[in-house]
Amino acid sequence: MNYIDILSRCSLFKGISRDDIEDMKSEGLLRYNHVSKEAVIFMTGEYINEIGIVLHGEVNIENIDLWGNRRILANIKEGDFFGETYALVNEPLMIDVVATCDSQIIYLSPGRIISGEFNGVQWGITMLTNMLTGAVEKNLTLSKKIFCTSPHSIRNRVFTFLSFQSVISGSKTFQIPFDRRQMADYLNLDRSALSKELSRMREEGLIDFYKNSFRIIDVSDSQPEQP
């Protein structure tokens, strides 16, 4: 599958034709890069002027504080994009963007689009609309993470997170996008404490799991404890 096919599936390019994408490339608005596993694509403190789109592979949005504590804020898969907020404002990054495997990235330069240079062509207006919609959707994703990390107890955080994943998949059996370390980082928990709680929940018949595959056994009889 070539890059145009993948970009066509990206919400940022909704309503933009293959010819339009080729036009954007010829205008110098798109560039390609290959990154290796664990490569830092964007770094905390850096100023950026490009939006990244994952063509192949995946990346994590991470935050590392001054004490070295890391939290995963989001997992970006093929066809998704990242860095849009920082690319549109003159603010230093408060996050790292790290490739979780060898990945191919297309970078979009939104500055000239926002300037109105391409308002005379339909894809220019469409891209502006898509960028606004994308920013709103990312805010929703951030809200979900806040819901998952706001409960005080480990169990409530796990219940909230697994509930979201179940709703997204439309099934009580689903896969999560993280391994145990990444799940612990996302929920802002100690990995060993998370593993112990998951084991307890399985022993109590609330859930079952194998690696990143989970099954909620009986939601109606497995209400989380009060925080």
XYZ file of C-alpha atoms in Angstrom:
227
model
C 0.000 0.000 0.000
C 1.516 3.371 -0.999
C 1.534 6.526 1.065
C -1.439 8.082 -0.763
C -3.661 5.107 0.116
C -2.738 5.438 3.794
C -3.135 9.221 3.854
C -6.550 8.823 2.235
C -7.623 6.813 5.324
C -6.347 9.482 7.713
C -9.044 11.782 9.103
C -6.752 14.731 8.435
C -7.168 14.054 4.698
C -10.908 13.352 4.713
C -12.469 14.714 1.512
C -9.080 15.266 -0.134
C -8.488 13.358 -3.371
C -5.391 11.501 -4.520
C -4.688 14.278 -7.026
C -4.986 16.823 -4.208
C -2.440 14.898 -2.138
C -0.052 14.825 -5.095
C -0.606 18.584 -5.448
C 0.231 19.100 -1.786
C 3.409 17.071 -2.207
C 4.470 19.084 -5.252
C 3.888 22.276 -3.239
C 6.387 21.049 -0.653
C 3.810 20.555 2.112
C 4.617 16.863 2.653
C 7.886 15.091 3.406
C 8.739 11.468 4.211
C 11.005 10.019 6.904
C 11.883 6.556 8.206
C 12.525 6.253 11.955
C 13.953 3.330 13.903
C 12.441 1.669 16.968
C 12.753 3.830 20.106
C 13.810 6.854 18.042
C 12.621 10.175 19.493
C 10.706 11.900 16.709
C 9.822 15.064 18.638
C 11.501 15.975 21.937
C 10.400 17.929 25.012
C 11.458 21.587 24.747
C 11.611 21.509 20.951
C 9.614 23.876 18.743
C 7.946 22.178 15.774
C 6.101 23.375 12.680
C 4.996 20.030 11.254
C 2.244 17.499 11.920
C 3.327 13.855 11.807
C 1.217 11.123 10.178
C 2.107 7.454 10.764
C 2.304 5.595 7.453
C 3.624 2.366 8.940
C 4.362 1.332 12.530
C 3.244 3.277 15.602
C 4.441 5.918 18.063
C 3.737 6.820 21.675
C 3.164 10.296 23.058
C 5.075 10.379 26.346
C 5.810 12.781 29.175
C 8.934 12.431 31.307
C 9.240 14.649 34.382
C 12.466 16.007 35.907
C 12.747 12.891 38.108
C 12.622 10.558 35.108
C 9.070 9.326 35.650
C 7.450 8.496 32.335
C 3.761 8.510 31.424
C 2.253 7.394 28.132
C -0.357 9.913 27.061
C -1.411 8.342 23.757
C -0.600 5.581 21.277
C -0.634 6.658 17.616
C -1.148 3.925 15.026
C -0.998 3.711 11.236
C -3.131 6.401 9.592
C -3.261 8.581 12.744
C -1.459 11.886 13.297
C 0.326 13.704 16.110
C 1.867 17.048 17.047
C -0.945 19.114 15.536
C -1.415 21.419 18.534
C 2.270 22.293 18.890
C 2.644 22.687 15.124
C -0.021 25.399 15.182
C 1.237 27.420 18.163
C 4.646 28.802 19.039
C 5.099 26.824 22.252
C 7.845 24.362 23.262
C 6.848 20.715 23.394
C 5.860 19.322 26.795
C 5.971 15.776 25.418
C 8.204 13.299 23.638
C 7.044 11.408 20.566
C 8.781 8.010 20.431
C 8.594 5.259 17.804
C 7.623 1.916 19.372
C 8.932 0.052 16.302
C 10.551 0.842 12.950
C 8.107 3.324 11.446
C 7.465 5.459 8.394
C 6.256 9.003 8.960
C 4.884 11.672 6.631
C 5.214 15.243 7.884
C 2.698 17.927 6.923
C 3.582 21.636 7.164
C 0.356 23.447 8.137
C 1.740 27.002 8.304
C 1.163 27.905 4.672
C -2.307 26.326 4.759
C -3.303 28.390 7.789
C -1.899 31.536 6.183
C -4.615 31.310 3.518
C -2.192 30.687 0.671
C -4.312 27.790 -0.576
C -7.795 29.158 0.145
C -8.336 29.347 -3.597
C -8.271 25.557 -3.924
C -10.836 23.278 -2.308
C -8.338 21.069 -0.526
C -6.989 24.124 1.312
C -10.354 24.833 2.955
C -10.969 21.130 3.568
C -7.608 20.727 5.282
C -8.314 23.676 7.591
C -11.626 22.069 8.588
C -9.992 18.701 9.142
C -7.259 20.179 11.339
C -9.868 21.861 13.542
C -11.893 18.651 13.788
C -8.757 16.690 14.595
C -7.824 19.045 17.416
C -11.282 18.604 18.966
C -11.050 14.823 18.704
C -7.624 14.818 20.352
C -9.058 16.847 23.220
C -11.655 14.092 23.643
C -8.855 11.515 23.793
C -7.143 13.544 26.496
C -10.416 13.711 28.422
C -10.643 9.907 28.342
C -7.163 9.633 29.825
C -8.112 12.066 32.583
C -11.144 9.873 33.370
C -8.872 6.830 33.568
C -6.302 8.395 35.882
C -8.582 10.443 38.151
C -9.832 7.561 40.390
C -7.741 7.123 43.545
C -7.708 3.328 43.649
C -5.813 1.097 41.245
C -8.890 -1.052 40.675
C -11.069 1.896 39.701
C -8.446 3.075 37.208
C -8.267 -0.390 35.680
C -12.069 -0.705 35.547
C -12.403 2.693 33.873
C -9.686 1.949 31.337
C -11.008 -1.509 30.453
C -14.554 -0.145 30.221
C -13.431 2.417 27.635
C -11.597 -0.279 25.654
C -14.664 -2.511 25.747
C -16.911 0.292 24.483
C -14.443 1.152 21.705
C -14.258 -2.476 20.535
C -17.993 -3.099 20.979
C -17.264 -6.319 22.845
C -16.419 -7.636 26.317
C -13.438 -9.360 24.691
C -10.869 -6.983 23.237
C -7.201 -6.087 22.903
C -5.582 -3.049 24.456
C -2.845 -1.077 22.626
C -0.309 -1.394 25.481
C 1.892 -3.999 27.117
C 1.983 -4.083 30.947
C 4.656 -1.425 31.298
C 2.878 0.871 28.860
C -0.484 0.261 30.518
C 1.020 1.140 33.900
C 2.555 4.308 32.442
C -0.748 5.289 30.829
C -2.658 4.827 34.088
C 0.136 6.481 36.082
C 0.648 3.361 38.187
C 3.554 1.268 39.376
C 3.897 -1.731 37.078
C 4.130 -4.324 39.863
C 1.110 -2.815 41.646
C -0.876 -2.966 38.400
C 0.113 -6.591 37.768
C -0.914 -7.582 41.303
C -4.287 -5.876 40.954
C -4.941 -7.513 37.584
C -4.125 -10.905 39.114
C -6.503 -10.254 42.016
C -9.271 -9.219 39.637
C -8.757 -12.420 37.642
C -8.807 -14.534 40.802
C -12.075 -12.865 41.821
C -13.602 -13.750 38.433
C -13.977 -10.153 37.274
C -11.721 -10.342 34.220
C -9.526 -12.715 32.284
C -6.511 -11.797 30.192
C -3.503 -13.029 28.276
C -0.854 -10.449 27.421
C -2.805 -7.546 25.864
C -6.027 -9.518 25.270
C -8.727 -8.953 27.912
C -12.203 -10.258 28.670
C -14.648 -8.666 31.092
C -16.447 -11.659 32.558
C -19.552 -10.085 34.085
C -19.856 -6.306 34.139
C -23.228 -6.306 35.929
C -21.847 -8.219 38.912
C -18.430 -6.566 38.936
C -18.947 -2.965 39.887
C -15.773 -1.140 40.956
C -15.232 -0.254 44.568
C -15.999 3.294 45.655
C -12.973 5.624 45.552
